[in-house]
Amino acid sequence: MKHHLGLIKEPSYETRVAFLPEEVKKLIDKYEVKISIEKEYGSPLGIPDAEYTTAGATISSKSEILQNSNLILSINDAMGEQESIPAETSFIGIYNPLFFPERLQKYKNQQALVYSLDRLPRTTLAQAMDVRSSLDALSGYKAVLKATDYYTKVFPMITTATKTLKPARVLVLGAGVAGLQAIATAKRLGAIVHAFDVRKAAGEEVRSLGAQFIEIEGNKEETNAGGYAVEQADDYKKRQQDRINEQLLATDLVICTANIPGKKAPILVDEDGVKNMPSGAVIIDLAAEQGGNCSLTKNNEIVNYNSVKILGDSHLSRELPDAASQLLSGNFFNFIKHMIEKGADNDLITATQVIQTENT
Ligand code: NAD
């Protein structure tokens, strides 16, 4: 079967582009896929339509693309409520369906198929398509740079003839992909870094980056959780809270990255903890979209609490749109390539399929 891939424009808040001309050319040359783009598809990155048409794409209206393509790619949910599409059109994107199941309803109504790449298993084979790793790595890096914007002291120790300025003390909560990148970035800037994760295996990775790992006994891990964290017992949560509050007394910057797939993010920083932080402290909460790791976080807002600033933003890779689009376009290319070569009933592809053919 010859595929027809439609690239539709993202909502206006999106700065990233899902598919770049380089991948358009590769897909057309190697797999004879027909590709249609909406006019000004690459405009968030300033990529002219001519670069896409030179790569082999044609320009069409959104409604033509939705009617004629069997595969539709966009980062976000880009289909309007009123749109009508042929049954079994496949939508590929990043929908976070475990936390936002309501996003799928209109696709179910249209008997569409939805492949959400945040559902890929964390296996070696899936690595080249792993959009979450790509975006989390960039967000973890950017979170630290963002913190430097709001922090009015310095990250490294600076010695002058008059005084020595102390290095910043950073606490990273959650040491997965984003957390490890935040640790590496804060270390490069000269900060003293501590990190905490409920997964014991994270300790080794934290230490290998030169940071100190906060270990709390009695954690719960499950072998069938796919490498992800699971919810902890109440007595563990209490010890965790006490230990983190103690650490916050001497912490200038907190980077929050702790998440459990499909669940509300764990609260690791409470109001008492924030109250006792040094003046001028900054909290960057990357878990904000799923409720945040700090109880005072508001998604997409900056909260000022005493002298502490709390920024809630789960999509900081949008502030690195070129880098993020490069990685995403490569991930999406590898996914579509895998789909074409192995078929849609391949294990990796079905793991991402969040609406089944029988419309369940
Ligand atoms: P995630 O975004 O779901 O969560 C981020 C981190 O928060 C995780 O390390 C998690 O353990 C931690 N966390 C959850 N609850 C916590 C709590 N109460 N207190 C402190 N920390 C808490 O995770 P992720 O970054 O996507 O990584 C999940 C796993 O997948 C990790 O083991 C990672 O190494 C692995 N991974 C594997 C591959 C691969 O092999 N292809 C790719 C990426 C990630």
mmCIF file with all atom_site columns, C-alpha atoms and ligand atoms in Angstrom, residues 122-124 127 130 132-133 136 173-178 196-199 205 226-229 232 240 257-261 266 268, ligand 1:
data_model
loop_
_atom_site.group_PDB
_atom_site.id
_atom_site.type_symbol
_atom_site.label_atom_id
_atom_site.label_alt_id
_atom_site.label_comp_id
_atom_site.label_asym_id
_atom_site.label_entity_id
_atom_site.label_seq_id
_atom_site.pdbx_PDB_ins_code
_atom_site.Cartn_x
_atom_site.Cartn_y
_atom_site.Cartn_z
_atom_site.occupancy
_atom_site.B_iso_or_equiv
_atom_site.pdbx_formal_charge
_atom_site.auth_seq_id
_atom_site.auth_comp_id
_atom_site.auth_asym_id
_atom_site.auth_atom_id
_atom_site.pdbx_PDB_model_num
ATOM   1  C CA  . ARG A 1 122 ? 11.525 2.260  26.830 1.00 0.00 ? 122 ARG A CA  1
ATOM   2  C CA  . THR A 1 123 ? 13.402 -0.453 24.895 1.00 0.00 ? 123 THR A CA  1
ATOM   3  C CA  . THR A 1 124 ? 16.585 -0.346 22.830 1.00 0.00 ? 124 THR A CA  1
ATOM   4  C CA  . GLN A 1 127 ? 15.066 4.510  21.384 1.00 0.00 ? 127 GLN A CA  1
ATOM   5  C CA  . ASP A 1 130 ? 11.478 8.000  21.674 1.00 0.00 ? 130 ASP A CA  1
ATOM   6  C CA  . ARG A 1 132 ? 9.735  11.706 25.362 1.00 0.00 ? 132 ARG A CA  1
ATOM   7  C CA  . SER A 1 133 ? 13.464 11.182 25.801 1.00 0.00 ? 133 SER A CA  1
ATOM   8  C CA  . ASP A 1 136 ? 12.701 15.618 28.336 1.00 0.00 ? 136 ASP A CA  1
ATOM   9  C CA  . LEU A 1 173 ? 13.665 15.921 42.137 1.00 0.00 ? 173 LEU A CA  1
ATOM   10 C CA  . GLY A 1 174 ? 13.273 12.905 39.859 1.00 0.00 ? 174 GLY A CA  1
ATOM   11 C CA  . ALA A 1 175 ? 16.390 11.608 38.130 1.00 0.00 ? 175 ALA A CA  1
ATOM   12 C CA  . GLY A 1 176 ? 14.950 10.233 34.875 1.00 0.00 ? 176 GLY A CA  1
ATOM   13 C CA  . VAL A 1 177 ? 15.806 11.679 31.463 1.00 0.00 ? 177 VAL A CA  1
ATOM   14 C CA  . ALA A 1 178 ? 14.997 15.330 32.308 1.00 0.00 ? 178 ALA A CA  1
ATOM   15 C CA  . PHE A 1 196 ? 16.359 12.458 44.771 1.00 0.00 ? 196 PHE A CA  1
ATOM   16 C CA  . ASP A 1 197 ? 14.464 9.657  43.047 1.00 0.00 ? 197 ASP A CA  1
ATOM   17 C CA  . VAL A 1 198 ? 12.371 6.780  44.349 1.00 0.00 ? 198 VAL A CA  1
ATOM   18 C CA  . ARG A 1 199 ? 14.115 4.370  41.959 1.00 0.00 ? 199 ARG A CA  1
ATOM   19 C CA  . GLU A 1 205 ? 23.501 7.597  37.443 1.00 0.00 ? 205 GLU A CA  1
ATOM   20 C CA  . GLY A 1 226 ? 8.532  -0.777 32.610 1.00 0.00 ? 226 GLY A CA  1
ATOM   21 C CA  . GLY A 1 227 ? 11.333 1.052  34.447 1.00 0.00 ? 227 GLY A CA  1
ATOM   22 C CA  . TYR A 1 228 ? 8.938  3.750  35.664 1.00 0.00 ? 228 TYR A CA  1
ATOM   23 C CA  . ALA A 1 229 ? 8.272  4.758  39.275 1.00 0.00 ? 229 ALA A CA  1
ATOM   24 C CA  . GLN A 1 232 ? 4.727  4.931  47.325 1.00 0.00 ? 232 GLN A CA  1
ATOM   25 C CA  . GLN A 1 240 ? 10.397 11.522 51.987 1.00 0.00 ? 240 GLN A CA  1
ATOM   26 C CA  . THR A 1 257 ? 10.868 16.442 37.140 1.00 0.00 ? 257 THR A CA  1
ATOM   27 C CA  . ALA A 1 258 ? 9.195  13.599 39.095 1.00 0.00 ? 258 ALA A CA  1
ATOM   28 C CA  . ASN A 1 259 ? 6.317  11.881 37.322 1.00 0.00 ? 259 ASN A CA  1
ATOM   29 C CA  . ILE A 1 260 ? 4.356  8.650  37.338 1.00 0.00 ? 260 ILE A CA  1
ATOM   30 C CA  . PRO A 1 261 ? 2.775  7.809  33.948 1.00 0.00 ? 261 PRO A CA  1
ATOM   31 C CA  . PRO A 1 266 ? 3.836  13.353 43.380 1.00 0.00 ? 266 PRO A CA  1
ATOM   32 C CA  . LEU A 1 268 ? 7.531  16.549 46.985 1.00 0.00 ? 268 LEU A CA  1
HETATM 33 P P1  . NAD B 2 .   ? 9.284  9.963  34.176 1.00 0.00 ? 1   NAD B P1  1
HETATM 34 O O1  . NAD B 2 .   ? 9.265  11.193 33.333 1.00 0.00 ? 1   NAD B O1  1
HETATM 35 O O2  . NAD B 2 .   ? 8.073  9.114  34.202 1.00 0.00 ? 1   NAD B O2  1
HETATM 36 O O3  . NAD B 2 .   ? 9.623  10.403 35.692 1.00 0.00 ? 1   NAD B O3  1
HETATM 37 C C1  . NAD B 2 .   ? 10.788 11.144 35.967 1.00 0.00 ? 1   NAD B C1  1
HETATM 38 C C2  . NAD B 2 .   ? 11.473 10.582 37.179 1.00 0.00 ? 1   NAD B C2  1
HETATM 39 O O4  . NAD B 2 .   ? 10.672 10.827 38.338 1.00 0.00 ? 1   NAD B O4  1
HETATM 40 C C3  . NAD B 2 .   ? 11.705 9.065  37.147 1.00 0.00 ? 1   NAD B C3  1
HETATM 41 O O5  . NAD B 2 .   ? 13.085 8.809  37.277 1.00 0.00 ? 1   NAD B O5  1
HETATM 42 C C4  . NAD B 2 .   ? 10.901 8.555  38.326 1.00 0.00 ? 1   NAD B C4  1
HETATM 43 O O6  . NAD B 2 .   ? 11.507 7.446  38.965 1.00 0.00 ? 1   NAD B O6  1
HETATM 44 C C5  . NAD B 2 .   ? 10.895 9.777  39.234 1.00 0.00 ? 1   NAD B C5  1
HETATM 45 N N1  . NAD B 2 .   ? 9.872  9.774  40.292 1.00 0.00 ? 1   NAD B N1  1
HETATM 46 C C6  . NAD B 2 .   ? 8.584  9.356  40.235 1.00 0.00 ? 1   NAD B C6  1
HETATM 47 N N2  . NAD B 2 .   ? 7.984  9.504  41.435 1.00 0.00 ? 1   NAD B N2  1
HETATM 48 C C7  . NAD B 2 .   ? 8.898  10.047 42.283 1.00 0.00 ? 1   NAD B C7  1
HETATM 49 C C8  . NAD B 2 .   ? 8.896  10.451 43.643 1.00 0.00 ? 1   NAD B C8  1
HETATM 50 N N3  . NAD B 2 .   ? 7.824  10.304 44.405 1.00 0.00 ? 1   NAD B N3  1
HETATM 51 N N4  . NAD B 2 .   ? 10.019 10.968 44.169 1.00 0.00 ? 1   NAD B N4  1
HETATM 52 C C9  . NAD B 2 .   ? 11.126 11.121 43.384 1.00 0.00 ? 1   NAD B C9  1
HETATM 53 N N5  . NAD B 2 .   ? 11.209 10.750 42.103 1.00 0.00 ? 1   NAD B N5  1
HETATM 54 C C10 . NAD B 2 .   ? 10.113 10.227 41.543 1.00 0.00 ? 1   NAD B C10 1
HETATM 55 O O7  . NAD B 2 .   ? 10.545 9.032  33.841 1.00 0.00 ? 1   NAD B O7  1
HETATM 56 P P2  . NAD B 2 .   ? 11.522 9.013  32.590 1.00 0.00 ? 1   NAD B P2  1
HETATM 57 O O8  . NAD B 2 .   ? 12.500 10.123 32.659 1.00 0.00 ? 1   NAD B O8  1
HETATM 58 O O9  . NAD B 2 .   ? 10.705 8.907  31.371 1.00 0.00 ? 1   NAD B O9  1
HETATM 59 O O10 . NAD B 2 .   ? 12.293 7.667  32.836 1.00 0.00 ? 1   NAD B O10 1
HETATM 60 C C11 . NAD B 2 .   ? 11.610 6.478  33.208 1.00 0.00 ? 1   NAD B C11 1
HETATM 61 C C12 . NAD B 2 .   ? 12.518 5.284  33.081 1.00 0.00 ? 1   NAD B C12 1
HETATM 62 O O11 . NAD B 2 .   ? 12.736 4.948  31.718 1.00 0.00 ? 1   NAD B O11 1
HETATM 63 C C13 . NAD B 2 .   ? 13.891 5.481  33.687 1.00 0.00 ? 1   NAD B C13 1
HETATM 64 O O12 . NAD B 2 .   ? 14.261 4.274  34.291 1.00 0.00 ? 1   NAD B O12 1
HETATM 65 C C14 . NAD B 2 .   ? 14.751 5.760  32.469 1.00 0.00 ? 1   NAD B C14 1
HETATM 66 O O13 . NAD B 2 .   ? 16.115 5.453  32.691 1.00 0.00 ? 1   NAD B O13 1
HETATM 67 C C15 . NAD B 2 .   ? 14.137 4.808  31.486 1.00 0.00 ? 1   NAD B C15 1
HETATM 68 N N6  . NAD B 2 .   ? 14.383 5.153  30.077 1.00 0.00 ? 1   NAD B N6  1
HETATM 69 C C16 . NAD B 2 .   ? 14.794 4.136  29.242 1.00 0.00 ? 1   NAD B C16 1
HETATM 70 C C17 . NAD B 2 .   ? 14.992 4.405  27.904 1.00 0.00 ? 1   NAD B C17 1
HETATM 71 C C18 . NAD B 2 .   ? 15.410 3.305  26.973 1.00 0.00 ? 1   NAD B C18 1
HETATM 72 O O14 . NAD B 2 .   ? 15.996 2.333  27.399 1.00 0.00 ? 1   NAD B O14 1
HETATM 73 N N7  . NAD B 2 .   ? 15.047 3.418  25.712 1.00 0.00 ? 1   NAD B N7  1
HETATM 74 C C19 . NAD B 2 .   ? 14.764 5.674  27.409 1.00 0.00 ? 1   NAD B C19 1
HETATM 75 C C20 . NAD B 2 .   ? 14.347 6.682  28.284 1.00 0.00 ? 1   NAD B C20 1
HETATM 76 C C21 . NAD B 2 .   ? 14.136 6.389  29.628 1.00 0.00 ? 1   NAD B C21 1
#
